Coordinates of C-alpha atoms in Angstrom, one line a residue:
X77 CA 128.2 114.6 105.7
X78 CA 128.1 112.3 102.7
X79 CA 124.4 112.3 101.5
X80 CA 124.9 109.7 98.6
X81 CA 125.9 107.3 101.3
X82 CA 123.1 108.3 103.8
X83 CA 125.3 110.4 106.2
X84 CA 123.7 113.7 106.8
X85 CA 124.3 116.8 109.0
X86 CA 123.1 116.7 112.6
X87 CA 120.8 119.5 113.4
X88 CA 123.5 121.3 115.2
X89 CA 125.9 120.8 112.1
X90 CA 123.2 122.1 109.8
X91 CA 122.6 125.3 112.1
X92 CA 126.3 126.0 112.1
X93 CA 126.5 125.5 108.2
X94 CA 123.6 128.0 107.7
X95 CA 125.3 130.4 110.1
X96 CA 128.6 130.2 108.2
X97 CA 127.1 130.5 104.8
X98 CA 125.3 133.7 105.9
X99 CA 128.7 135.3 106.6
X100 CA 130.1 134.0 103.4
X101 CA 129.8 137.1 101.6
X102 CA 131.4 139.2 104.2
X103 CA 134.4 136.8 104.5
X104 CA 135.2 136.9 100.8
X105 CA 134.5 140.5 100.2
X106 CA 136.1 142.0 103.2
X107 CA 138.9 144.2 102.2
X108 CA 141.3 142.8 104.7
X109 CA 140.9 139.1 104.1
X110 CA 143.1 137.0 101.8
X111 CA 141.3 134.8 99.2
X112 CA 143.3 131.8 97.8
X113 CA 141.8 130.4 94.6
X114 CA 143.0 126.9 93.2
X115 CA 141.9 127.5 89.5
X116 CA 143.6 124.3 88.2
X117 CA 144.7 121.1 89.5
X118 CA 148.2 119.9 89.6
X119 CA 149.7 118.1 86.6
X120 CA 148.7 114.6 86.6
X121 CA 145.5 114.9 88.4
X122 CA 142.7 112.9 86.7
X123 CA 139.0 114.0 86.6
X124 CA 138.0 110.3 87.2
X125 CA 139.8 110.4 90.6
X126 CA 137.2 112.9 91.9
X127 CA 134.2 111.8 93.9
X128 CA 131.0 110.9 92.3
X129 CA 128.7 113.8 92.0
X130 CA 131.6 116.3 91.9
X131 CA 131.1 119.3 89.4
X132 CA 133.9 118.9 87.1
X133 CA 133.5 121.9 85.0
X134 CA 136.3 124.2 84.7
X135 CA 136.9 126.5 87.4
X136 CA 135.7 129.7 85.5
X137 CA 132.5 127.8 84.6
X138 CA 131.5 126.9 88.1
X139 CA 128.8 128.6 90.0
X140 CA 130.4 128.7 93.5
X141 CA 133.9 129.5 92.3
X142 CA 132.5 132.4 90.2
X143 CA 130.7 133.5 93.1
X144 CA 133.7 133.5 95.5
X145 CA 135.9 135.2 92.9
X146 CA 133.3 137.9 92.3
X147 CA 133.0 138.5 96.0
X148 CA 136.7 138.8 96.2
X149 CA 136.8 141.6 93.6
X150 CA 134.3 143.9 95.3
X151 CA 136.6 145.9 97.3
X152 CA 139.6 143.9 97.9
X153 CA 143.2 144.9 96.7
X154 CA 144.3 142.6 93.8
X155 CA 147.2 141.3 96.0
X156 CA 144.8 139.8 98.4
X157 CA 143.0 137.5 96.0
X158 CA 145.7 134.9 94.7
X159 CA 145.3 132.3 92.0
X160 CA 147.3 129.5 93.3
X161 CA 146.7 127.6 90.1
X162 CA 149.4 130.0 88.5
X163 CA 152.1 128.7 90.8
X164 CA 154.8 127.0 89.1
X165 CA 155.5 123.1 90.2
X166 CA 158.7 123.0 92.4
X167 CA 159.3 126.7 92.7
X168 CA 159.4 128.3 96.2
X169 CA 158.0 131.7 96.6
X170 CA 158.3 134.5 99.1
X171 CA 155.2 136.7 99.6
X172 CA 156.1 139.3 96.9
X173 CA 157.1 136.6 94.3
X174 CA 153.7 134.9 95.3
X175 CA 151.7 137.9 94.6
X176 CA 153.4 138.6 91.4
X177 CA 152.9 135.3 90.1
X178 CA 149.4 134.6 91.4
X179 CA 147.8 137.9 90.3
X180 CA 149.1 138.1 86.7
X181 CA 146.4 136.1 84.8
X182 CA 147.0 134.6 81.3
X183 CA 146.2 137.0 78.4
X184 CA 146.5 133.7 76.3
X185 CA 143.6 132.2 78.1
X186 CA 141.5 135.2 77.7
X187 CA 141.7 135.9 81.5
X188 CA 141.4 139.3 83.0
X189 CA 144.8 140.6 83.9
X190 CA 144.8 142.0 87.5
X191 CA 141.6 142.6 89.3
X192 CA 138.3 142.5 87.6
X193 CA 136.1 145.5 88.2
X194 CA 133.1 144.8 90.6
X195 CA 129.9 143.6 89.0
X196 CA 126.6 145.2 89.9
X197 CA 124.1 142.5 91.3
X198 CA 122.2 142.4 87.9
X199 CA 125.3 141.9 86.0
X200 CA 126.4 139.2 88.4
X201 CA 123.0 137.4 88.2
X202 CA 123.1 137.4 84.4
X203 CA 126.6 136.0 84.3
X204 CA 125.7 133.4 86.8
X205 CA 123.2 132.0 84.4
X206 CA 126.1 130.6 82.2
X207 CA 127.7 128.7 85.2
X208 CA 127.0 125.2 86.5
X209 CA 126.3 123.9 89.9
X210 CA 125.8 120.6 91.4
X211 CA 122.5 121.9 93.0
X212 CA 121.7 124.8 90.9
X213 CA 117.9 124.8 91.9
X214 CA 118.9 125.9 95.4
X215 CA 122.4 127.3 95.0
X216 CA 121.6 130.0 92.2
X217 CA 119.1 131.9 94.3
X218 CA 121.3 131.6 97.3
X219 CA 124.4 132.9 95.9
X220 CA 122.5 135.8 94.2
X221 CA 121.1 136.8 97.5
X222 CA 124.7 136.4 99.0
X223 CA 126.3 138.5 96.3
X224 CA 123.6 141.2 96.5
X225 CA 123.8 141.4 100.4
X226 CA 127.7 141.6 100.1
X227 CA 127.6 144.3 97.4
X228 CA 125.2 146.4 99.6
X229 CA 127.4 145.8 102.6
X230 CA 130.5 147.1 100.7
X231 CA 129.0 149.8 98.6
X232 CA 126.0 150.9 100.7
X233 CA 128.4 152.8 103.0
X234 CA 129.8 154.8 100.1
X235 CA 128.4 158.3 100.0

């Protein structure tokens, strides 16, 4: 789909999109799935090269990126949520090296080192208000519901 150019989803594509969106929280928060985050572009990437209408805010300031990262910290081990933006250009990694490099964060940038503790849905909603969306009117309430449902799914079974 390319709405700015008049190309919309078919009814079938829209139904599949909504079905997939409903499973997003489970996919990102499941304790056995890997989440690969690309928090920065490679050297030489220019913002001007991105498509019109693209959210060009920093990764940590974007609503969907914040949501996906928050879902990945609910119950997942730190080694299953990797920041590929921390990889060094030209270096090859085996799995242990990749995990070590892509989970360390940067204290100089004020990043959380390791895994951030899970947020209560109310804390998630409050922090979400500081994030940018391309379509915040529709997306903010949606991601709040997705996060709350995933939180309940993961922690509702704890006794």
